[in-house]
Each structure stands twice: as C-alpha cells, then as structure tokens.
Tab-separated table of C-alpha atoms in Angstrom:
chain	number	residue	atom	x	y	z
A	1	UNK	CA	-20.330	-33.169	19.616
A	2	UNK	CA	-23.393	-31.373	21.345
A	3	UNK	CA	-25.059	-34.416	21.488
A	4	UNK	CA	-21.961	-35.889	23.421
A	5	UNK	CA	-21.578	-32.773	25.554
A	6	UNK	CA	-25.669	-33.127	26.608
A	7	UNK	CA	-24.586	-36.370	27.867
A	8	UNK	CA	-21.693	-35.735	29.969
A	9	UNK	CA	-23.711	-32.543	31.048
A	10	UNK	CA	-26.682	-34.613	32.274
A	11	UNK	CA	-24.205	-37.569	33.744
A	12	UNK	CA	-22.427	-34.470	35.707
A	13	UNK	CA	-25.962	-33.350	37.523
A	14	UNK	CA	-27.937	-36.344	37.060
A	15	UNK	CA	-31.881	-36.058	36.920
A	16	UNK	CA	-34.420	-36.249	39.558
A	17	UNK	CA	-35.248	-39.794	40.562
A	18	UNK	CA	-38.805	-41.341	39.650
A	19	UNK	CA	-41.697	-40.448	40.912
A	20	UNK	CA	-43.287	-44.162	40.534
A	21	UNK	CA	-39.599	-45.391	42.165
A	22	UNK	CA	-38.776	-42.774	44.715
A	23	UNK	CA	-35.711	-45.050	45.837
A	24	UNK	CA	-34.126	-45.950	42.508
A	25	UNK	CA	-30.986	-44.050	41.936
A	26	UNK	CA	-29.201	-43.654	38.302
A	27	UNK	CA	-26.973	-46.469	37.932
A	28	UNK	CA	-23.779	-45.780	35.885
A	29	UNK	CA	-22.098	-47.725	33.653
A	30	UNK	CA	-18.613	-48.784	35.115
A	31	UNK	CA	-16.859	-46.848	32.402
A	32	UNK	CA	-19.441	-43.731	32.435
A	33	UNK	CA	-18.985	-43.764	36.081
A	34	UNK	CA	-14.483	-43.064	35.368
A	35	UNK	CA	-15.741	-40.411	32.896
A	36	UNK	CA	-17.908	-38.532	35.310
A	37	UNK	CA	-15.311	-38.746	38.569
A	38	UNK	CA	-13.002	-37.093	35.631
A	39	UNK	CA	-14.979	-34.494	34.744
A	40	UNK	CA	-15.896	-33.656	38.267
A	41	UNK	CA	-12.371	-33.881	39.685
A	42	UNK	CA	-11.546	-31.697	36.241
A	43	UNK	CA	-14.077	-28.924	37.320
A	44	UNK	CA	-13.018	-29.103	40.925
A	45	UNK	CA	-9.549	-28.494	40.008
A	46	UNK	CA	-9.849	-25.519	37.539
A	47	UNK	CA	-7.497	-22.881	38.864
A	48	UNK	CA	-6.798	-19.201	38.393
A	49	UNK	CA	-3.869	-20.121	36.128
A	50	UNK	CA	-6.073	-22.548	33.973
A	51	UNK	CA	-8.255	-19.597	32.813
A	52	UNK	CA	-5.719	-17.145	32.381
A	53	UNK	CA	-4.198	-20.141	30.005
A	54	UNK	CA	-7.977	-20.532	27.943
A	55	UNK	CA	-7.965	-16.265	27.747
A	56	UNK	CA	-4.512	-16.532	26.119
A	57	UNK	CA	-5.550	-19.252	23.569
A	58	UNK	CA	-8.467	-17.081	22.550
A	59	UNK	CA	-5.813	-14.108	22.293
A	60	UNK	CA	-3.691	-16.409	19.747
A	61	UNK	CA	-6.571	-17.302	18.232
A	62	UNK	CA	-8.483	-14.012	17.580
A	63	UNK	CA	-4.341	-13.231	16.127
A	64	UNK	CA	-4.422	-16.103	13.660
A	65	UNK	CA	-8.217	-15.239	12.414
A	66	UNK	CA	-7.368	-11.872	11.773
A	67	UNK	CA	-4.543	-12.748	9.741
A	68	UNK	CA	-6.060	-15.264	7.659
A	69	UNK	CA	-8.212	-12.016	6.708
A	70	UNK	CA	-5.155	-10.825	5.527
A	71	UNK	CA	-4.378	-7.981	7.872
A	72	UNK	CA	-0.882	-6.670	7.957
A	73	UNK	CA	2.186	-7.390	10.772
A	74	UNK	CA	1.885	-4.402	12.146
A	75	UNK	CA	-1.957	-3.976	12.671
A	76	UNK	CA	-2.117	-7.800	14.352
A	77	UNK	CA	0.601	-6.375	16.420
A	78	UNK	CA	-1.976	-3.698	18.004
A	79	UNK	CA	-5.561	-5.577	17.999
A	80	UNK	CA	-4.719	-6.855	20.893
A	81	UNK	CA	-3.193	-4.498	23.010
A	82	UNK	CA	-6.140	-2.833	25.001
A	83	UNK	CA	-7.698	-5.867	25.987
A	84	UNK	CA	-4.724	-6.976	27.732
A	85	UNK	CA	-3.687	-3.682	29.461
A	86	UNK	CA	-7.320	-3.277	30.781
A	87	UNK	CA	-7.347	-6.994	32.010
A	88	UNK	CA	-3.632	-6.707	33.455
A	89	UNK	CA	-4.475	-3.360	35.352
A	90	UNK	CA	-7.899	-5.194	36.721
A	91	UNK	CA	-6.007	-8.632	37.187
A	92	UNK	CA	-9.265	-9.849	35.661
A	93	UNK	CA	-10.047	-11.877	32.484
A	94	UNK	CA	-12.165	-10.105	29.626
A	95	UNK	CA	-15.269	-11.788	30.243
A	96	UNK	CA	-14.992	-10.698	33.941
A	97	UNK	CA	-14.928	-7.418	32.709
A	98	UNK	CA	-18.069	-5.067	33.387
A	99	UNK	CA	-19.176	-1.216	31.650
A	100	UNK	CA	-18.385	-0.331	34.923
A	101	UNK	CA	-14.888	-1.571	34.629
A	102	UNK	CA	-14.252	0.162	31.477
A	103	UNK	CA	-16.458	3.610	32.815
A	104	UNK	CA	-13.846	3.654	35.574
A	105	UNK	CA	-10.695	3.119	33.638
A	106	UNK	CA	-10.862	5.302	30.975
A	107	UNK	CA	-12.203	8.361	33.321
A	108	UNK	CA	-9.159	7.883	35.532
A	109	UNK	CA	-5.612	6.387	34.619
A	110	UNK	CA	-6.529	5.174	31.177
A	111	UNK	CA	-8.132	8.459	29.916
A	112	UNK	CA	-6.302	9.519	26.835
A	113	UNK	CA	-6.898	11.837	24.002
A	114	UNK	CA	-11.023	11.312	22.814
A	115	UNK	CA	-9.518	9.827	19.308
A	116	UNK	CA	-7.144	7.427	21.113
A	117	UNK	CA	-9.977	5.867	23.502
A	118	UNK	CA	-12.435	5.870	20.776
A	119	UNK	CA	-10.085	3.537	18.717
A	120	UNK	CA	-9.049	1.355	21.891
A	121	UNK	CA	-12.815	0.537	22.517
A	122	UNK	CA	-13.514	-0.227	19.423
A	123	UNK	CA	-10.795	-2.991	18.944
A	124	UNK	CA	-12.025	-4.405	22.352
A	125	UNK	CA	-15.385	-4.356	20.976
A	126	UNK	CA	-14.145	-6.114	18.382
A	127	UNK	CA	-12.458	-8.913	20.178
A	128	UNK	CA	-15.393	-9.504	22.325
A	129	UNK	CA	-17.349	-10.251	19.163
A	130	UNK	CA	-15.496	-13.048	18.276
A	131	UNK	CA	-15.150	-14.036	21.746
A	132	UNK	CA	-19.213	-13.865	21.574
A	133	UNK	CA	-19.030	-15.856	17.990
A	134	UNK	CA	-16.393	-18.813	18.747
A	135	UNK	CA	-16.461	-18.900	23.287
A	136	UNK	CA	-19.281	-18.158	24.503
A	137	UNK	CA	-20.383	-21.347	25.185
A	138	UNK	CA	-17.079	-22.551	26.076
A	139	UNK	CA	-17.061	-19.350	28.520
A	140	UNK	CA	-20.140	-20.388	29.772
A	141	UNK	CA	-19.386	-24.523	30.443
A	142	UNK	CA	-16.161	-23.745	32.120
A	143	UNK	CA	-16.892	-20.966	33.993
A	144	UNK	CA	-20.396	-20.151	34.341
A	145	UNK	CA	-19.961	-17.089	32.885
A	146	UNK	CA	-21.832	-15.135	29.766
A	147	UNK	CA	-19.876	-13.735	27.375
A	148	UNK	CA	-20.964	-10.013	26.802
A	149	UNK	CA	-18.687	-6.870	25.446
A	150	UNK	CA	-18.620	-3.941	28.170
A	151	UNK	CA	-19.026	-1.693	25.728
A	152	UNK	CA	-22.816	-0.849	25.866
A	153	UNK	CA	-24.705	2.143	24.709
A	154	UNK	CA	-23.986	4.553	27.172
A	155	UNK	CA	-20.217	4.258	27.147
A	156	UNK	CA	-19.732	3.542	23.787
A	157	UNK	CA	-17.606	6.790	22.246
A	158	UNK	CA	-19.339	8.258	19.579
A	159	UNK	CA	-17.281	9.649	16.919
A	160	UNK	CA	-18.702	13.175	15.640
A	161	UNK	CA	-16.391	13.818	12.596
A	162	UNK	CA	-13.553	16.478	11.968
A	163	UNK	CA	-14.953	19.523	10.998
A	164	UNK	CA	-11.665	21.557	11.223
A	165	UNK	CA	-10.601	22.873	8.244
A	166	UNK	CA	-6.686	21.386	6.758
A	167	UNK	CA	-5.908	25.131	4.869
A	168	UNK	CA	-2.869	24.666	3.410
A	169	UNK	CA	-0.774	27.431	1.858
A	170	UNK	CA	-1.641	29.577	-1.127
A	171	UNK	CA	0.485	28.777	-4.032
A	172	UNK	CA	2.231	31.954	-3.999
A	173	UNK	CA	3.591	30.909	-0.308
A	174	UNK	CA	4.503	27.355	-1.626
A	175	UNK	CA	6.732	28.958	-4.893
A	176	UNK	CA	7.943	30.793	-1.879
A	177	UNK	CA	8.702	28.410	0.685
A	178	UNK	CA	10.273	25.956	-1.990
A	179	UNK	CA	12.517	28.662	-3.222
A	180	UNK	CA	13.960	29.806	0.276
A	181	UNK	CA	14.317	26.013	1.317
A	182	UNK	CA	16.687	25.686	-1.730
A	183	UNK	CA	18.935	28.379	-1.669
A	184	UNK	CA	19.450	27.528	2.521
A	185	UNK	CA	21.015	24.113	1.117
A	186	UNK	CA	24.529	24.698	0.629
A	187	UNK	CA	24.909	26.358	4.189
A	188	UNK	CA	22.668	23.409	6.089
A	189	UNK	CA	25.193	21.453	8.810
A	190	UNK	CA	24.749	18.145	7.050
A	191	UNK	CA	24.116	19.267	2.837
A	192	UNK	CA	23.359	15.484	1.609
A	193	UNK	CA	20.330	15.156	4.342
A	194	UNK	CA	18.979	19.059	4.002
A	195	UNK	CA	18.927	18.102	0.361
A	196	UNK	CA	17.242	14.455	0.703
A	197	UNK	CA	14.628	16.219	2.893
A	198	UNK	CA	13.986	18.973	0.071
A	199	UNK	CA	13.613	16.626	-2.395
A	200	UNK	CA	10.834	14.317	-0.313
A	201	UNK	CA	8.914	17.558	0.491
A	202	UNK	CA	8.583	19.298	-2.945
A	203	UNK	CA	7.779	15.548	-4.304
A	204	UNK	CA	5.115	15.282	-2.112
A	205	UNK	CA	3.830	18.304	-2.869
A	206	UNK	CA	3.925	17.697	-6.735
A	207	UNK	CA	2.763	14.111	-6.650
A	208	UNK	CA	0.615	14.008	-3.475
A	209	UNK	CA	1.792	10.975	-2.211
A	210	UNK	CA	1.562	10.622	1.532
A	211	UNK	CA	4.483	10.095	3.965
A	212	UNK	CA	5.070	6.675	4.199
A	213	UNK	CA	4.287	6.046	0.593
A	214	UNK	CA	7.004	8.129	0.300
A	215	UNK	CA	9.318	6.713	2.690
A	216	UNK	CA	8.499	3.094	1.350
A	217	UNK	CA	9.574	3.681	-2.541
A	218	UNK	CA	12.807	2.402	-3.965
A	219	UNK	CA	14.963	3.193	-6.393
A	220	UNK	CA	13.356	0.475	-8.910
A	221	UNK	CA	9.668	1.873	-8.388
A	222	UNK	CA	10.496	4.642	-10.634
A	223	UNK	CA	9.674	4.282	-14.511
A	224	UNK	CA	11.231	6.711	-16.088
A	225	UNK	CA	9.344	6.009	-19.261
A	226	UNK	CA	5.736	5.613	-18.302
A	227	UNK	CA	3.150	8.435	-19.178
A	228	UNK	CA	5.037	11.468	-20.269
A	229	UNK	CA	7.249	12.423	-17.518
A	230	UNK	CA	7.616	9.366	-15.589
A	231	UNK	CA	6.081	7.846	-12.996
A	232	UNK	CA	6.638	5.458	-9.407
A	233	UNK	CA	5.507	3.166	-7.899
A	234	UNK	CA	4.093	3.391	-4.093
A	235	UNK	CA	1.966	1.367	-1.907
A	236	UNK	CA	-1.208	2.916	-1.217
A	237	UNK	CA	-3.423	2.338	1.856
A	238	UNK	CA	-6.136	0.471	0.232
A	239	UNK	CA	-9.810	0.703	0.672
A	240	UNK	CA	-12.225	-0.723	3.233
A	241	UNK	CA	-9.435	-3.366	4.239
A	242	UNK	CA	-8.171	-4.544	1.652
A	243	UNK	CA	-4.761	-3.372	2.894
A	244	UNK	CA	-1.870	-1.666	0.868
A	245	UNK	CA	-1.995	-2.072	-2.846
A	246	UNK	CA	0.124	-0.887	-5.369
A	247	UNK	CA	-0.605	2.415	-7.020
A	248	UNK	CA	1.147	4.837	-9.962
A	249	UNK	CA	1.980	8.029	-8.716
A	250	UNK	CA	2.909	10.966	-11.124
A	251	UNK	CA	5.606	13.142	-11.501
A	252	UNK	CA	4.697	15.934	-13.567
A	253	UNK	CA	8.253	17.877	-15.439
A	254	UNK	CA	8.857	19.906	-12.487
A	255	UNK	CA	8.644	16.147	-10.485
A	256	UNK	CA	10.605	14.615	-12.745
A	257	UNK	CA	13.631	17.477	-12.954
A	258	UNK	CA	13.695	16.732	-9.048
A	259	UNK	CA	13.926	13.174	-9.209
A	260	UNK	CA	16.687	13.737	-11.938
A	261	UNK	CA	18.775	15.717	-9.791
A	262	UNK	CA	18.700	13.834	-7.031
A	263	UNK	CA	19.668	10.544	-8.626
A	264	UNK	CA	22.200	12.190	-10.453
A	265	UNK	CA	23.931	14.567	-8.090
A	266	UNK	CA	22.358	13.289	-4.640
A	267	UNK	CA	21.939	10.125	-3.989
A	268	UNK	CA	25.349	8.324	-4.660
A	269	UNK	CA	26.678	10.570	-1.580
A	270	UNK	CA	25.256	7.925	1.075
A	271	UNK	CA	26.765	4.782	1.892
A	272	UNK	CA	24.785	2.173	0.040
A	273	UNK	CA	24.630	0.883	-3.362
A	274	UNK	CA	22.523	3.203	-5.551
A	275	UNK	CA	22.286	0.781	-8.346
A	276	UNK	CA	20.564	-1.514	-6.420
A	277	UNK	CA	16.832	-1.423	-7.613
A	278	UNK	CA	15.694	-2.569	-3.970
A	279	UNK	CA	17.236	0.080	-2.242
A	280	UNK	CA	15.180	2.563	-0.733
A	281	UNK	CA	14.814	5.866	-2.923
A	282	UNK	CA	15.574	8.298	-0.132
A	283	UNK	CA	17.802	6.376	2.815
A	284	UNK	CA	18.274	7.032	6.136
A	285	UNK	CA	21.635	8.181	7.610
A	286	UNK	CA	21.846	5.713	9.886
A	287	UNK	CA	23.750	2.607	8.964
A	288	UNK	CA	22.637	-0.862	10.329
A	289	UNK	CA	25.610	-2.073	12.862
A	290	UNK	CA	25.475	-5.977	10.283
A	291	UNK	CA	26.283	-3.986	7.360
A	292	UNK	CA	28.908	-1.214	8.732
A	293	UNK	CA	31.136	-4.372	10.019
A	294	UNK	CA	30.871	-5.640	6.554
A	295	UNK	CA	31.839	-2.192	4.895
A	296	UNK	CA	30.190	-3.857	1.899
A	297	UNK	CA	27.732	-1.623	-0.677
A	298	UNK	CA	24.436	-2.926	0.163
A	299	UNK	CA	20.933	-1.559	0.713
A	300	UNK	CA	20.551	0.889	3.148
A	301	UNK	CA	17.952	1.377	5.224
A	302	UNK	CA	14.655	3.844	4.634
A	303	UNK	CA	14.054	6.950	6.716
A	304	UNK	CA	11.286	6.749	8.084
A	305	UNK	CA	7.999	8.877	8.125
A	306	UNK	CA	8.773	10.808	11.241
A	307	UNK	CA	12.265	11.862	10.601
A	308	UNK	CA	10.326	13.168	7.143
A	309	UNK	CA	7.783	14.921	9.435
A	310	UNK	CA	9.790	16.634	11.670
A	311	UNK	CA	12.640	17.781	8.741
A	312	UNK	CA	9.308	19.328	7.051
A	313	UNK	CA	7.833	20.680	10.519
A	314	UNK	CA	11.219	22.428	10.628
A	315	UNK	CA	11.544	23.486	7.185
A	316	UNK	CA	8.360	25.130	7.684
A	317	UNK	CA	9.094	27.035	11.155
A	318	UNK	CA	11.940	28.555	8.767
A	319	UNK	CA	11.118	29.088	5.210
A	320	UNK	CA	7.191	29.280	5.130
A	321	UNK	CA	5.596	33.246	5.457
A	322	UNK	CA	1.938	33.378	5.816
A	323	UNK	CA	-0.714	32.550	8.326
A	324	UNK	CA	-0.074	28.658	7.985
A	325	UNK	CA	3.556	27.822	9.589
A	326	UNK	CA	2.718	24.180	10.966
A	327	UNK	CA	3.733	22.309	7.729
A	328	UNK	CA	3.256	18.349	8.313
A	329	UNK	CA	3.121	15.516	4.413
A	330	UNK	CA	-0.857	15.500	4.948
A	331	UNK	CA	-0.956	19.109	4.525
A	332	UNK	CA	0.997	19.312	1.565
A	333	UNK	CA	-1.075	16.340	0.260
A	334	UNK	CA	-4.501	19.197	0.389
A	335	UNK	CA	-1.889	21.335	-0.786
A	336	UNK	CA	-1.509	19.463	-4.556
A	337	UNK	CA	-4.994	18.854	-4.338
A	338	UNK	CA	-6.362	22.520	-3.717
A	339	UNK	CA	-3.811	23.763	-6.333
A	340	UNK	CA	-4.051	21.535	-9.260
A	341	UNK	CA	-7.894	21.716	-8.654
A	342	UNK	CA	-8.064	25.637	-9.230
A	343	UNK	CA	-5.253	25.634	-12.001
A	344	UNK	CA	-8.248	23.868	-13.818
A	345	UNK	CA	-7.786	20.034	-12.860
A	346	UNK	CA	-11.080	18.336	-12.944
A	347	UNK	CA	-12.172	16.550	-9.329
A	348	UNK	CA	-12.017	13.017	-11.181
A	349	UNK	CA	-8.278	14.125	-11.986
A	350	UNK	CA	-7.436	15.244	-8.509
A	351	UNK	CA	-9.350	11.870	-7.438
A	352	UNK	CA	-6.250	10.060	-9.701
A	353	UNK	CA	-3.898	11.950	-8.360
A	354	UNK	CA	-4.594	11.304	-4.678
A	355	UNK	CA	-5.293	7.863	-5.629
A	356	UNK	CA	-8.825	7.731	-3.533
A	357	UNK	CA	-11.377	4.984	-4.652
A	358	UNK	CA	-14.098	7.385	-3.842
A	359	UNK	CA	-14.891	11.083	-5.132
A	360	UNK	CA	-16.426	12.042	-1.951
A	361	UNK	CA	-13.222	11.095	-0.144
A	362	UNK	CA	-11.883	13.709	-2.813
A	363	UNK	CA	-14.003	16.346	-2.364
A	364	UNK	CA	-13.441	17.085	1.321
A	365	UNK	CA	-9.834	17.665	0.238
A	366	UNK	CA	-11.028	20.704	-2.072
A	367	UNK	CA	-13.020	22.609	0.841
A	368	UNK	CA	-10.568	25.190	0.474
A	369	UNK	CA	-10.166	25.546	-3.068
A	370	UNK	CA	-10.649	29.297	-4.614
A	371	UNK	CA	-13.374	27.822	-7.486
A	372	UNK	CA	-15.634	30.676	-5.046
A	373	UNK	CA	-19.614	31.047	-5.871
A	374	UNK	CA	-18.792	34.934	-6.417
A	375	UNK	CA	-16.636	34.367	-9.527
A	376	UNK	CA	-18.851	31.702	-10.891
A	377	UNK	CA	-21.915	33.958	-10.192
A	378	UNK	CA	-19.998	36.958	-12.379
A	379	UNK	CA	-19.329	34.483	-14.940
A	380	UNK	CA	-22.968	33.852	-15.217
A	381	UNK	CA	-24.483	37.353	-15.057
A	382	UNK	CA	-21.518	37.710	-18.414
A	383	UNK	CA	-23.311	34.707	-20.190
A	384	UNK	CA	-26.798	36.348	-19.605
A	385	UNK	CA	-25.412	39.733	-20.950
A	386	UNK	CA	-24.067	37.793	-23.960
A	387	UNK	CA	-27.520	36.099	-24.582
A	388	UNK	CA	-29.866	38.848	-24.582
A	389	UNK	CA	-27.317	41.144	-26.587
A	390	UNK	CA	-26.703	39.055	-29.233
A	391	UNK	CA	-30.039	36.670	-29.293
A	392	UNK	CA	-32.228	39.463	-28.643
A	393	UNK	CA	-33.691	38.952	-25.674
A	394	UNK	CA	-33.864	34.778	-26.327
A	395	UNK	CA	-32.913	33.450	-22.781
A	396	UNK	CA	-33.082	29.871	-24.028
C-alpha cells in the first residue's frame, strides 16, 4: 500500500525532466493518465465539509478503539467531549488546533475549576495520541498538515496532589449522629424514604462501601449465609482500568440487624416487587411512567448516588454535633476506616474492607487515625521499665 501510494504521489508531481533530454516529458500510460486527472480533480475538490466528515470518522473511531479496551458506556460517552467543544467554539478541526488555541480558551470562557481542566486536557491529549498513532499521515496527505497535540510543556496542567486532610467524625459523634437520625424517623414527612436513607448511611458507614456501590446492589447480592454475619455483593471500581469488578462487602452484626430490619419491616412499603432478586436493594420513589400504566409488581428503579448524597448532606446539617457538619458517603467511607483501624483492625484488614488492591491506597485513609506516636512512645518507656526491673538491667 505505501509502495502504491509512492506511485500515485510521484505520478501527482512528476519528476524533473532529464538532464541528457531536456525536452522529453513523462509520458503516461493511458490508464495512469485517468488515475492522476482523478486524484487531482479529487484534491482540487476537497471542501470544508469533506474534512469535517474525515475528523468525525476519527471521532467514531477513537469511540470504537476505546471500547474494544473494554471501557464502560458511560466513560466512551465523555472521551470525547472536550475535543469537540474546543473545535466547535474555534470552528476549527483538532489538528488545526494550536497551544495558543487551548492557552486562550481555557484562560477565558472555558476556564473551569483547576481539577475539571486538568482532566479535559488530558482526554484531548489523549485523543491526539491516537490521532498521532493511526492519522498522521493521512492528516498530512490530505491536508498538508502535521498532526501534533496542543498540549505542550508549558500549558500542560500539572497535578500537585490533595494534601487536605478528609477528618471524619470521632466515633463518639457517629454513635451520636446515628442515634438522633433514628429516633427523628417516625416524625420525617415521608417515613419509608427517611428510613431508606438511614439505612444506606449507617451501612455505609459499617461496611465502607462507596455511594454508587451502594446505590447499584440488589436485593439478590446479599448472602445471608456467607462469613458469619452475611455479606453482598457490589461492584467495585477496579484497578488501573480494568473497570468495575465484583467485590464482597461485609456486614458485621450491627450491619446485618440493619439489613434485617429493613427487608423485613421496610422495604415491602414501595411499589415494586421485593421478591424479585434483580430489584434494586434500596429503590427510588420515583416510578417509571412504562411500569405505573401497567400497575404491575415489577422492578423498580435505583436511587441514585446523589439523591443518597444530599439525604446524608442533610442528615448531617441536622443530627451531627462536632466540628465536622459537611457529611458526604466518601467521608463516612474514612470514617469505617479510621474507626475499625484504632478499635485494633490491622491495615491489611482495613485494606479488605475498603476493598483497595494496594496498601498505600489504604494508608492515606488512616492519616487521621488516633494510633498517636505519644501513646506508643509511653508504651515503650513501660516495656523498658519492665526489662530492667525484672531482667536486671538486661536491655536485650
């Protein structure tokens, strides 16, 4: 195919004539001669609309390489997203694009918070690489034009880390707040959904599972009989994207009392069929306009992670005393963590229990855990007493 393309290339701008025939000319085949005419007439006629037409093929394509990687709906939904708002708002295709471009967008209407900008450059720098791998010579034949990312060193965000501290809530606040949101159930405006949104928080809170976990399990993840209290089912991010996998969460007996309760007592209130193992564990109130014209017991639909967020941000604002009152699921995630770790969980334990892959991924989440260097430096001034008291002076 290169060899073919040489060809055409050199029939398109023919070479010099010879030097020991100054007034030969190239004489053309009667068929090469139609192929040539084509291609010239071809490149004479390439419009405006022609390459917006090749950038969205490469769009498509980029889509259908990224999810025979295996990437989920929703994230091929978004990889493409910046490059086409940037090229829409320039009226330019992305390998018209220059740093300057990109310098001037995102100082003036496209400047957003540092996070969000950081992430939009990065999945255009990640489109122009395959654009780089698969079209740049394409690029290059059709419109004389080198592929190259904007993204250089100079404007290229640099991501400096999160050094703010998540402190959640001591445990006496937590026995607290749980305690308060309880006894406010009976008197909420709407008892089934203040009681749907107690359950989710103290579950997360015992289990450290994180919101949409949460929000995703059904009423056949749980296993009532695995471990010794039970456990469920969620689906876990995954690590270094491999995308969401399975994973056991734990219930613990104060877990599995809750989860009790609200089968029992709780969740036949709403309008779906609890028996059905695919429905979701905690529904939403809101009833799909297909299946209210039915009137018909089936699955419900799940509420979803910001409905959670805000019930808990609420919840929070009302019940929680202390210096923390901005309660949010990724706080009460620390929360288990912090807790279980200084009620004598070991960090490989707390690693299970959050489900990471990696301990240092664990650690950060104990920053904030009372195992102090004063207590531990008592502890060992005691051991020392012990030593020379009763081996005489033997430090060994």
């Amino acid at each position: 195919m290169v060899d073919s393309r040489s060809r055409l290339l050199s029939l398109v701008h023919p070479p010099a004539p010879d030097d020991e025939n100054p007034g030969q000319e190239l004489a053309l085949e009667p068929d090469l001669a139609d192929v040539v005419t084509l291609q010239r007439r071809k490149d004479a006629s390439l419009s405006e609309g022609d390459e917006e037409s090749f950038f969205l093929d490469t769009l498509a394509e980029y889509q259908w390489a990224r999810d025979a990687a295996g990437l989920a709906p929703t994230t091929l939904d978004g990889l493409t997203k910046p490059i086409i708002e940037i090229c829409q708002y320039y009226g330019l295709t992305p390998w018209r694009l220059t740093p300057r471009h990109l310098d001037k967008y995102f100082a003036g209407v496209g400047k957003r918070a540092q996070a969000t900008v950081r992430h939009k450059m990065t999945l255009i720098d990640h489109y122009f690489a395959f654009l780089e791998q698969r079209y740049a010579g394409e690029v290059a034949t059709r419109f004389a034009l080198a592929v190259e990312s904007p993204i250089d060193p100079f404007n290229r965000p640099r991501h400096r880390g999160d050094f703010g501290l998540r402190i959640p809530p001591s445990q006496r606040a937590m026995r607290e707040f749980f305690a308060r949101w309880r006894d406010s159930l009976d008197q909420a405006r709407k008892p089934l959904i203040a009681r749907r949104d107690y359950a989710m928080g103290k579950l997360t809170y015992l289990s450290a599972v994180r919101a949409a976990e949460l929000c995703g399990g059904t009423i056949g993840d749980l296993h009532w009989e695995s471990g010794q209290w039970g456990r469920f089912l969620v689906n876990g991010k995954g690590a270094r994207g491999s995308g969401p996998r399975q994973r056991e969460a734990y219930m613990f007996q104060e877990g599995r009392d809750l989860l009790w309760w609200w089968m029992e007592e709780c969740r036949g209130g709403f309008c779906d069929d609890p028996d059905d193992p695919n429905a979701p564990l905690f529904p939403s109130e809101r009833i799909p306009t297909a299946v209210s014209t039915l009137n018909l017991p089936l699955p419900g639909i799940a509420v979803t992670p910001s409905t959670f967020r805000r019930a808990l941000k609420t919840a929070g604002h009302q019940f929680l005393t202390g210096p923390v009152q901005e309660l949010h699921p990724h706080l009460l995630r620390h929360a288990s963590a912090t807790h279980n770790y200084e009620r004598g969980m070991t960090p490989w334990e707390v690693q299970k229990l959050l489900g990471h892959d990696r301990p240092t991924t664990t650690v950060t989440y104990l920053a904030t855990a009372h195992a102090d260097p004063e207590q531990a430096s008592l502890a060992a001034s005691g051991r020392a007493v012990h030593r020379l008291t009763m081996d005489k002076g033997n430090l060994r």
